[in-house]
Structure formats: structure tokens, C-alpha cells
Coordinates of C-alpha atoms and ligand atoms in Angstrom, one line a residue:
X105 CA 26.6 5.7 13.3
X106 CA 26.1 2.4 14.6
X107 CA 25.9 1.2 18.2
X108 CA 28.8 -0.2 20.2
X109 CA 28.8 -4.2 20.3
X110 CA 27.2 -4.7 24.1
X111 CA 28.2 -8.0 25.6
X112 CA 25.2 -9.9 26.2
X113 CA 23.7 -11.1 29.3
X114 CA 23.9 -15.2 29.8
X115 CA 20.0 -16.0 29.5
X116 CA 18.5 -19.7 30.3
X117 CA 15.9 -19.1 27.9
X118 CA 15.7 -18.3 24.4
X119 CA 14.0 -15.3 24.0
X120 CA 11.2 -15.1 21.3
X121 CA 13.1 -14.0 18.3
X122 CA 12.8 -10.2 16.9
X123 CA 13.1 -8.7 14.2
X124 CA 12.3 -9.6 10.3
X125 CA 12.2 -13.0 8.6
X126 CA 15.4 -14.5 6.8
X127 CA 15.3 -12.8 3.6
X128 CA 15.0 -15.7 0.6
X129 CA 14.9 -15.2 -3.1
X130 CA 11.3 -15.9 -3.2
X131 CA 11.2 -12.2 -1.6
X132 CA 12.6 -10.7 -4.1
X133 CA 12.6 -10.3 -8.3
X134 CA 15.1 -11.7 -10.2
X135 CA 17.1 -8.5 -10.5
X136 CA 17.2 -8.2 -6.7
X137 CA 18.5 -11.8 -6.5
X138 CA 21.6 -11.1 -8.4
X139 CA 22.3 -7.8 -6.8
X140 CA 22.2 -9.7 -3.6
X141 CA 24.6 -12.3 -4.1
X142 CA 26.9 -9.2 -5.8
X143 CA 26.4 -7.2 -2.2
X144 CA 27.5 -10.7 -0.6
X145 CA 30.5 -11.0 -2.7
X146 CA 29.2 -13.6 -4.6
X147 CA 28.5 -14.4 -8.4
X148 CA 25.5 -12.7 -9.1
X149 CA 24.5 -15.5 -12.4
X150 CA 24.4 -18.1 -9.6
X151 CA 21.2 -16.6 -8.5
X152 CA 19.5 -18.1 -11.7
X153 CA 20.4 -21.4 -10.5
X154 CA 19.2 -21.1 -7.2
X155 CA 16.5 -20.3 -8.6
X156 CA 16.0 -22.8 -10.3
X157 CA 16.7 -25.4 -7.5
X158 CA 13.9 -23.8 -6.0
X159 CA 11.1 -22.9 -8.3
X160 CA 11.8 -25.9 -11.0
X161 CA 13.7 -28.6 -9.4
X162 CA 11.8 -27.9 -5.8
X163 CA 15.2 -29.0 -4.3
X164 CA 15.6 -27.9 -0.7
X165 CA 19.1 -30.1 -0.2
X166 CA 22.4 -28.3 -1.0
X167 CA 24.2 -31.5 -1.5
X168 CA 21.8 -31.9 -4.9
X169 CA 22.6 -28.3 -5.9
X170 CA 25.5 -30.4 -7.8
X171 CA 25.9 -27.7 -10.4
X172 CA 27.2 -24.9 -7.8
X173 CA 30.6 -25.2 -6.9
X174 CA 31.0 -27.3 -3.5
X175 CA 33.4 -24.8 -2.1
X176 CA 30.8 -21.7 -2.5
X177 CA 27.4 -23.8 -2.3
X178 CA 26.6 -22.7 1.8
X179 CA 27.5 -19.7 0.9
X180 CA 24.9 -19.6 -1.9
X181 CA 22.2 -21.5 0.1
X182 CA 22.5 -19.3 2.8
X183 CA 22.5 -15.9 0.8
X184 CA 19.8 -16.6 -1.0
X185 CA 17.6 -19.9 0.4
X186 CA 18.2 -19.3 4.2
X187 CA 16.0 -21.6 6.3
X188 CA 12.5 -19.9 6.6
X189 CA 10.4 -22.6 8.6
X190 CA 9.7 -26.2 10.3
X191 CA 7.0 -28.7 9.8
X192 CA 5.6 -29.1 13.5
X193 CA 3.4 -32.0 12.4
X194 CA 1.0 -33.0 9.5
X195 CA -2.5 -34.5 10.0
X196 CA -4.6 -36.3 7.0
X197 CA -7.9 -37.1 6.0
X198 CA -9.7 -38.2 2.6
X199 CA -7.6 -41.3 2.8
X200 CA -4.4 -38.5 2.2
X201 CA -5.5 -36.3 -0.2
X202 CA -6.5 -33.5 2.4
X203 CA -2.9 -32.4 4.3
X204 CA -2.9 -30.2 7.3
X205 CA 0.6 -29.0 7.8
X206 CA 1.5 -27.0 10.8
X207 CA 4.3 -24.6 10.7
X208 CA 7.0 -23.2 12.7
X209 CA 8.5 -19.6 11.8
X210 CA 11.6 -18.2 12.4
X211 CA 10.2 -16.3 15.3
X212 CA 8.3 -19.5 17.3
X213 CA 5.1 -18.3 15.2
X214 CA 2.9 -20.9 14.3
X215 CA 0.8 -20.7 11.2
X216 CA -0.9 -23.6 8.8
X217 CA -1.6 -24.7 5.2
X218 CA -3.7 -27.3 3.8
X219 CA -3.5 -29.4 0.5
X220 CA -6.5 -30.8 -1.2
X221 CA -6.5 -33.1 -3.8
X222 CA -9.4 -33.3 -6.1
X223 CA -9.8 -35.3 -9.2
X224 CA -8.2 -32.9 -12.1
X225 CA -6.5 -30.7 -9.6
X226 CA -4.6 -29.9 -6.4
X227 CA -5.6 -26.3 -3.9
X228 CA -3.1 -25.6 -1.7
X229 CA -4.9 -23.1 1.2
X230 CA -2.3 -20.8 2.5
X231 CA -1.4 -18.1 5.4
X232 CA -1.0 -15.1 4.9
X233 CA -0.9 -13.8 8.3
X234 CA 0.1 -15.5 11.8
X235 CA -3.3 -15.4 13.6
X236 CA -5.5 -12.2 12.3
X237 CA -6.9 -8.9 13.8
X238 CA -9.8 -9.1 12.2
X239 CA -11.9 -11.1 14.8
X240 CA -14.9 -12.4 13.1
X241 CA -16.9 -14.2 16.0
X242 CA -17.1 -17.5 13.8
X243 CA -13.6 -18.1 12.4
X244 CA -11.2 -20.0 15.5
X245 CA -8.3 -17.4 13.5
X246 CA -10.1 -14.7 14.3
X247 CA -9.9 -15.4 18.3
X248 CA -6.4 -15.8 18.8
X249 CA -5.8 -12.5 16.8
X250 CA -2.9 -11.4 14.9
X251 CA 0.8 -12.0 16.1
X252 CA 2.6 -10.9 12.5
X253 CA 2.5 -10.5 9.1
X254 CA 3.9 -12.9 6.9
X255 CA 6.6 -12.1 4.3
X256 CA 6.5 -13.2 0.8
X257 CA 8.9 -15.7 1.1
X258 CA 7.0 -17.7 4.2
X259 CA 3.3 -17.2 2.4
X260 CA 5.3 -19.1 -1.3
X261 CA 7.1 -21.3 0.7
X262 CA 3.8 -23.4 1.9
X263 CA 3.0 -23.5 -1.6
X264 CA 6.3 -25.0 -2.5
X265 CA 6.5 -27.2 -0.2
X266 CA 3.2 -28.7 -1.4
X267 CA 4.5 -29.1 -4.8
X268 CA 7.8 -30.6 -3.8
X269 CA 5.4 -33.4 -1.9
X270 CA 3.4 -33.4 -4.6
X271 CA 6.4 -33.9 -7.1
X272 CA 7.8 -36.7 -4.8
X273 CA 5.0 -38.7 -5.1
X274 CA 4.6 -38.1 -1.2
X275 CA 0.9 -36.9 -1.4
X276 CA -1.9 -39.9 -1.7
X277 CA -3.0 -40.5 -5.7
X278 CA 0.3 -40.2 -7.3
X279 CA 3.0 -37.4 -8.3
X280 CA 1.2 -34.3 -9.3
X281 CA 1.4 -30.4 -9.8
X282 CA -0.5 -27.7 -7.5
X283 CA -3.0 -26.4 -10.2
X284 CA -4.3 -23.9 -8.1
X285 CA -3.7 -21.6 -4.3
X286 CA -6.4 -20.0 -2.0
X287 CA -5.4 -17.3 0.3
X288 CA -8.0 -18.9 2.5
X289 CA -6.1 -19.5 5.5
X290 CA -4.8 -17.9 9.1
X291 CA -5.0 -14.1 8.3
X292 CA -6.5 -11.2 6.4
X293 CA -4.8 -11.0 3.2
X294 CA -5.5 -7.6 2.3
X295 CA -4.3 -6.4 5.5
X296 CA -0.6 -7.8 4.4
X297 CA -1.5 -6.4 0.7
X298 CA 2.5 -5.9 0.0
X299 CA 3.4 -9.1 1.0
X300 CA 1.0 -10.9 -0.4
X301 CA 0.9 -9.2 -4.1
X302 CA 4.7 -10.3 -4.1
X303 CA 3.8 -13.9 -3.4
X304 CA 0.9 -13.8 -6.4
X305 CA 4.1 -12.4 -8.8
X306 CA 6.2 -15.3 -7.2
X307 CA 3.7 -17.7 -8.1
X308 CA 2.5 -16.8 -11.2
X309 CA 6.3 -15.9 -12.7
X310 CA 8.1 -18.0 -15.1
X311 CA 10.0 -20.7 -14.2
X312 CA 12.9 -20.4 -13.3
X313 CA 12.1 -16.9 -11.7
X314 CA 8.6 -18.3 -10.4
X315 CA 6.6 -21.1 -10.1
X316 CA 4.9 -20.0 -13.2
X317 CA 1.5 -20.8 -12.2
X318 CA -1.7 -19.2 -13.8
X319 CA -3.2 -15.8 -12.2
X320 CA -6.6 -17.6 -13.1
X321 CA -5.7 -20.9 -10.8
X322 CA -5.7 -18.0 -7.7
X323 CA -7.6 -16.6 -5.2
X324 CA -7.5 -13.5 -3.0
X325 CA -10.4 -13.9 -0.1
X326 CA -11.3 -10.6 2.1
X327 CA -13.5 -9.9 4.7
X328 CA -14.0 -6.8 2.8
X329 CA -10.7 -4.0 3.3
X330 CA -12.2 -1.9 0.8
X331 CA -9.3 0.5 -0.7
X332 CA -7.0 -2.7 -0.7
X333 CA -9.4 -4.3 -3.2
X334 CA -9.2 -1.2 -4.9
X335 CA -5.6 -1.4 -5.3
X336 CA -5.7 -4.9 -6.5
X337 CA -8.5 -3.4 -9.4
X338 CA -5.6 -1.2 -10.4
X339 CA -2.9 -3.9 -10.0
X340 CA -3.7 -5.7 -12.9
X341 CA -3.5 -9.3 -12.0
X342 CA -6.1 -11.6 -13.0
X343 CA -6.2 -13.2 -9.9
X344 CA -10.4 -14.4 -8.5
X345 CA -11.4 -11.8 -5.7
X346 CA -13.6 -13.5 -3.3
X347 CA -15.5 -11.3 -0.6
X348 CA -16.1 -13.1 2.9
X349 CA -19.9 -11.0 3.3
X350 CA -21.7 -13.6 5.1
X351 CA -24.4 -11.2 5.8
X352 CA -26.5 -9.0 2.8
X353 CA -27.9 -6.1 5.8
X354 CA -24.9 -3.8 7.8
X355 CA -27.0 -5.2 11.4
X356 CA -25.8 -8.2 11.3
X357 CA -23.0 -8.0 9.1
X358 CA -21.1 -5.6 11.4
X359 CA -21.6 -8.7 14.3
X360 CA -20.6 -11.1 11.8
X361 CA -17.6 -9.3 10.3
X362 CA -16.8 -6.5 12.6
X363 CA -14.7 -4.7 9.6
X364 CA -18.0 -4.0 8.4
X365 CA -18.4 -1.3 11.1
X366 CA -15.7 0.8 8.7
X367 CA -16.8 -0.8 5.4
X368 CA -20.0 -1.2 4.4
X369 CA -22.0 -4.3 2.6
X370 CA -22.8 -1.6 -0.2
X371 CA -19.2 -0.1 0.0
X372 CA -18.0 -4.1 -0.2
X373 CA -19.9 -5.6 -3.1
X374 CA -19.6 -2.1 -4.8
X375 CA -15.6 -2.5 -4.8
X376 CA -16.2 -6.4 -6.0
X377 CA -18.6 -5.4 -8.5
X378 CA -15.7 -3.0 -9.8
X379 CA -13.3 -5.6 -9.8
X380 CA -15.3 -7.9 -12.2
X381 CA -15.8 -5.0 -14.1
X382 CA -12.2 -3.9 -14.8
X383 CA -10.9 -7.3 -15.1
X384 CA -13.5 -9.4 -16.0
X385 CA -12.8 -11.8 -13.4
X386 CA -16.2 -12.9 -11.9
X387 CA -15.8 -12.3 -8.1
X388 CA -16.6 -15.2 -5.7
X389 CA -19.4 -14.4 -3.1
X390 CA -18.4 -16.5 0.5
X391 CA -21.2 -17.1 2.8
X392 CA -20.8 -19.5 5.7
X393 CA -24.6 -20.5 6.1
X394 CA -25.6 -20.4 10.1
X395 CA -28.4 -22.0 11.3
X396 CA -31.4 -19.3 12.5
X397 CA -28.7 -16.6 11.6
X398 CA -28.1 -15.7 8.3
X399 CA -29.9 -18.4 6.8
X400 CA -33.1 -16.9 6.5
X401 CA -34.8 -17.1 2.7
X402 CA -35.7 -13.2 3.0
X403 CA -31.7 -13.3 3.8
X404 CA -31.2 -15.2 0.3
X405 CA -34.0 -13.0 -1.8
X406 CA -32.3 -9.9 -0.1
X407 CA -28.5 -11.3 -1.0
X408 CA -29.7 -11.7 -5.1
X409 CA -31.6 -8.9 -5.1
X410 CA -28.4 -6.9 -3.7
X411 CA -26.3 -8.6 -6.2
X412 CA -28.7 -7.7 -9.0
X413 CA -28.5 -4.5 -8.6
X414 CA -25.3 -4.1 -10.0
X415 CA -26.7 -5.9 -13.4
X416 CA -26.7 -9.2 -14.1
X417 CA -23.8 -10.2 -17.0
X418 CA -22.6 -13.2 -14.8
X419 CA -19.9 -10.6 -12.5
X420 CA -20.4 -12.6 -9.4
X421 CA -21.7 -16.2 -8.2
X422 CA -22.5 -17.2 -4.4
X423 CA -19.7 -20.1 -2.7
X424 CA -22.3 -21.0 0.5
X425 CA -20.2 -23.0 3.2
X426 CA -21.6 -24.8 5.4
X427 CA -20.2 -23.3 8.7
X428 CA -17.4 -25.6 10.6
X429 CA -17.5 -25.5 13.7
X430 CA -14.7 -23.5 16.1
X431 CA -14.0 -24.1 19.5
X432 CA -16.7 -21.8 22.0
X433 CA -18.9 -21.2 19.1
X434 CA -22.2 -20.8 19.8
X435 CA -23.5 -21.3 16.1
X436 CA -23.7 -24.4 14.1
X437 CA -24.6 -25.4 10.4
X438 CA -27.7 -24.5 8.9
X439 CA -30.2 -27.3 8.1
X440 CA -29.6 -28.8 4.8
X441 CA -33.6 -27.8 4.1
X442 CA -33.1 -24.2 4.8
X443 CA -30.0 -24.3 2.7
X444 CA -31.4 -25.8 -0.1
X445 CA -33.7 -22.9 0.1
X446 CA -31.4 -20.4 0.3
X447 CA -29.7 -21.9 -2.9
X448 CA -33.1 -22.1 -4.6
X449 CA -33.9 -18.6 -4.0
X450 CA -30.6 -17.3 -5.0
X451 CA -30.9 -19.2 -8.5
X452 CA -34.5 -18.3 -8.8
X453 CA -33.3 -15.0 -9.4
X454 CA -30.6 -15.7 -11.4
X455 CA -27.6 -15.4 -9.0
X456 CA -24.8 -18.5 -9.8
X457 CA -24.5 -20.7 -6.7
X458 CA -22.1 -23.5 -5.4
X459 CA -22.3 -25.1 -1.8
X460 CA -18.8 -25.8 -1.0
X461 CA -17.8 -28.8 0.4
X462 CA -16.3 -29.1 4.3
X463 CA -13.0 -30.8 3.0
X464 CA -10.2 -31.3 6.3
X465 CA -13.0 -30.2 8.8
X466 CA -12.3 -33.6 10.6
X467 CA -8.7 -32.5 11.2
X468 CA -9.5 -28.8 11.9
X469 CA -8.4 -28.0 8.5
X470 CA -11.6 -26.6 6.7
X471 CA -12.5 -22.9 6.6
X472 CA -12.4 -20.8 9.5
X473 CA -10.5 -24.0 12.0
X474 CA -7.2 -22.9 11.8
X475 CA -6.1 -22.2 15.0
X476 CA -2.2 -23.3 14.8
X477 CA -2.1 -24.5 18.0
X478 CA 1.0 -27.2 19.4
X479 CA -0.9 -30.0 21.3
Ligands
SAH794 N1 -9.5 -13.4 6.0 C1 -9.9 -13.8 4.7 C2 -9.4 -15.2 4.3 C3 -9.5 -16.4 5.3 S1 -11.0 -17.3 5.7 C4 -11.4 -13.8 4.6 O1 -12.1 -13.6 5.6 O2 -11.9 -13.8 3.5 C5 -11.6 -18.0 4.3 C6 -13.1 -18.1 4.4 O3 -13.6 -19.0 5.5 C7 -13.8 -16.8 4.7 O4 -14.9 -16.6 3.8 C8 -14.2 -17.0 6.1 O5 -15.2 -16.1 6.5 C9 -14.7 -18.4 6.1 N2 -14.8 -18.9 7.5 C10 -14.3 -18.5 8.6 N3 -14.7 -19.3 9.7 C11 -15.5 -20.2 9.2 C12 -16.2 -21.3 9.7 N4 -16.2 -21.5 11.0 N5 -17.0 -22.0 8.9 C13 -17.0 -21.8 7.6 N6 -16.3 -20.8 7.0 C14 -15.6 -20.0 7.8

């Protein structure tokens, strides 16, 4: 039985919001779309069209929705594309082709993406969480720690709205496509597993239904939540896994990434190496390289020789970053000598190894800077 309506007290501030996102199509599967608009008394085939507005067309404005009937198009809009969030402000760097957007949820939360434009291809880095509980001492997420989960909607939202830019012509170099999306931004995927598997099938479905991206052009980065990658082995989406280690021995990996206290590097790489294994995917090894910390070449010889031991038929390659700095930090990059050393070791025994590069980090936008805060 439900509760009697209360009258509600006159307040001179707005309260922080409760409760659960605006439910939007993205959400949900195509099936639950239509059933949606039937519960709402509405045409259920109209769904397809919002749909497509959305995932193909990239239109956010009802008035160009021209093939739903004026009378019933609010209606639609607000059944099924209900306002999820706000662009607080958007910083730039590269000359444009790195975007920093900052975004307002429903609820006040703040969270961020970031678009990078590379010759051949566009990354859109995405939230999966507001802030995170997972409180690695390096990452400026990690301090603030987690305020909420994401839904699906908000995490494929930030990827639309890079593509709509993009398909305006609005991003530096030219109207383009996003080729490819990192879950590399505020918040622990795996620790909003549900969430975030419905945003992968968002992405990766057919037009009109979903952006009909490729499985191969993403990436799901953990610090490490061992029975979530697990689940993702059995979910069979060809998605890259890439595990945040950082360290190749539990002592300093448990300061480094305090999840490790529960998970183990062994327990870790062994649920990556089984991941590679089941769906051939080669898993993506992240290391943020800090100077007299983790650096060390006996760090590198014991990080290959770790890798190794689960065999050597090209399951994994080594993405160094050189660490960004966060606000308080008391760590910095690693010498460019020590880290050429590292990457010589690592190759000397056969281990694939990149250096990424430190794209946005002059507008807080590279790895581990996302802070989302308003100033
Ligand atoms: N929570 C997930 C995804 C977000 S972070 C994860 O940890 O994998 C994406 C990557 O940036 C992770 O590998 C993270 O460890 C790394 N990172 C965090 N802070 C960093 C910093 N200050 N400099 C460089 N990389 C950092």
C-alpha cells in the first residue's frame, strides 16, 4: 500500500536530489523500450525512432525529431530521452583535439570524460563511477572517494555526446566518428559491473538500437576485482581487459592499490591471463612508472618474469605511463633513463611494451587527474 501524499515543508534550499537517475532508452534493450512507451500509454514502434534520433542521427533537439507527431513528441522525449546531465564547462589542449568535459548529474554529482583525437582515430575516456572507493594513493579520483554509481544511460551518454561533437564538426580536425571508448576515467568499473556491461551492449549494438561500435575498439581497466573479471571471461564480449597492477610484489602493491590487500598480484594476472585465454583478447598490462618506487629494473625483470610464467604466446603486453601528477602527491615521474630501462628489460625478455603518452595532463585530463571539481 502506498503512503499518504505528505504536504511538504517550504525549504530555501534545494536539497541534494535522491533517489535513481532519469531512466533513458540507452538503459534499456530494445524490447524494454517499447514496453515502456506501452506502460506510458504511448505507441510502443515510436521507440525505434527515438532510437534512432539518439544512436544514428545523435539528435538531442525535439523540434528535429520531425518524424514524431508534434502533439505526442514531449511526451516521447520525456518517456524515453529524459534529460540525464549538464556540461559544467570544457577545457582543451592539443590545439582541440584533447576535450575535458565536466559533467553535472541529475543529483548535483560531478563526473568527467575526455576526447582525444589521434591521427586515424578518436578515444573517448569515460566515468563509470562519481568519485571511487577504491583509494589508490596516486590517482586524485581515488581521494575524493566514491559518491555513486553511474547508470548505463549516464556512462553512454558521454560517449554520445562525443560523437554528436564530433559529427558536428565541433571537435578540432574535422567531422569524425569515436573509433574507440576507455573506461579509464572517475571510478572502478568492475565495482559497477551491471551498469557498465549494459553500456558495452549499448555501444557495441546495431544502429539504431546502439551505437554499433566494435567490442574490439573497447576497453575495461581494473585495479584488479578479481571475480568481476571473471564474470566478464564468462560474458563473452570481446572487449580488451586492462589490469591497473602498478606493482609485480603484494608489498608494495597492497600500498599502491589497496584492493590488493583482498586480491592478490598472482590472483590478478592469473584472472587476466584467463581472460586472454578464453577470448583471445590480449590483456593490457597498466603501470604508472614512479620515480625510486616501482621503477626499479629488478621491478621490470621481476614484472616479465611474472608475466612469463603464464607462457609466452603474446596473451599480454605492458602500457607504462608515466605518472601525472595529483594534487598532495608525494611521487613524481620516473626518469626517462630508468624508464627506458625498465622497457628494455621487459622486451629483453620478450614481454610487448608501449609507453603511453600523457595526453590532457595540462588540463587535468590525463590518467589518474580527474578530480571533477567546480572552480
Ligand atoms: N579504476 C580503473 C580505471 C580508472 S584509471 C583502474 O584503476 O584501472 C585508469 C588508469 O590510470 C589506471 O591504470 C590507473 O591506475 C591510472 N592512474 C591513476 N592515477 C594515475 C596517475 N596519477 N598517473 C598515471 N596513471 C594513473
Amino acid at each position: 500500500m502506498s503512503e499518504p501524499v505528505k504536504t511538504l515543508p517550504l525549504v530555501f534550499e534545494e536539497p541534494p536530489r535522491r533517489g535513481k537517475p532519469p531512466r533513458h532508452l540507452a538503459d534499456l534493450t530494445a524490447a524494454e523500450r517499447k514496453a515502456r512507451l506501452e506502460e506510458l500509454g504511448l505507441p510502443g514502434f515510436r521507440a525505434k525512432q527515438l532510437s534512432a534520433h539518439y544512436f544514428s542521427r545523435l539528435v538531442d533537439d525535439p523540434a528535429q525529431m520531425t518524424d514524431l507527431p508534434a502533439g505526442q513528441r514531449q511526451e516521447l522525449v520525456d518517456g524515453l530521452l529524459p534529460h540525464l546531465m549538464t556540461p559544467l564547462r570544457t577545457l582543451e589542449a592539443d590545439k582541440g583535439t584533447t576535450v575535458k568535459t565536466l559533467w553535472k548529474l541529475f543529483d548535483g554529482a560531478l563526473v568527467e570524460s575526455v576526447l582525444m583525437r589521434y591521427p586515424g582515430r578518436v578515444t573517448m575516456c569515460v566515468s563509470s563511477q562519481a568519485g571511487c572507493g577504491m583509494a589508490c594513493p596516486f590517482c586524485a579520483t581515488g581521494q575524493g572517494g566514491l559518491q555513486r554509481n553511474m547508470s548505463t544511460a549516464e556512462i553512454v551518454e558521454q560517449v554520445v555526446a562525443g560523437a554528436r561533437a564530433l559529427a558536428r564538426g565541433e571537435v578540432a580536425g574535422g567531422p569524425g566518428r569515436v573509433s574507440n571508448v576507455v573506461f579509464m576515467g572517475m571510478g572502478e568499473p568492475m565495482a559497477n559491473y551491471k551498469a557498465v556491461i549494459g553500456a558495452v551492449r549499448r555501444l557495441t549494438d546495431p544502429t539504431p538500437d546502439g551505437l554499433g561500435m566494435s567490442a574490439r575498439g573497447i576497453t575495461v581497466s581494473t585495479v584488479g576485482l578479481v571475480p568481476r573479471i571473471d564474470q566478464l571471461t564468462e560474458e563473452g564480449i570481446p572487449v580488451t581487459l586492462a589490469l591497473s597492477l602498478h606493482a609485480p610484489d603484494d608489498e608494495l602493491r597492497d600500498e599502491l592499490v589497496p584492493v590488493n590487500t583482498r586480491w592478490k598480484v598472482a590472483e590478478a594476472v592469473e584472472a587476466a591471463w584467463n581472460y586472454a585465454r578464453v577470448t583471445k583478447r590480449r590483456v593490457s598490462i597498466e603501470y604508472a612508472m614512479m620515480r625510486g618506487i616501482n621503477d626499479q629494473a629488478w621491478r621490470a625483470d621481476l614484472l616479465g618474469d611474472l608475466l612469463n610464467s603464464y607462457g609466452d604466446w603474446g596473451w599480454v603486453h605492458v602500457n607504462l605511463i608515466p605518472l601525472n601528477p595529483t594534487p598532495g602527491s608525494k611521487w613524481t615521474a620516473s626518469d626517462p633513463a630508468d624508464e627506458r630501462e625498465f622497457v628494455r628489460r621487459l622486451e629483453a625478455k620478450g614481454v610487448p611494451t608501449t609507453v603511453r603518452d600523457t595526453r590532457g595532463s595540462e588540463i587535468d585530463g590525463a590518467c589518474g587527474q580527474l578530480a571533477a571539481v567546480d572552480d
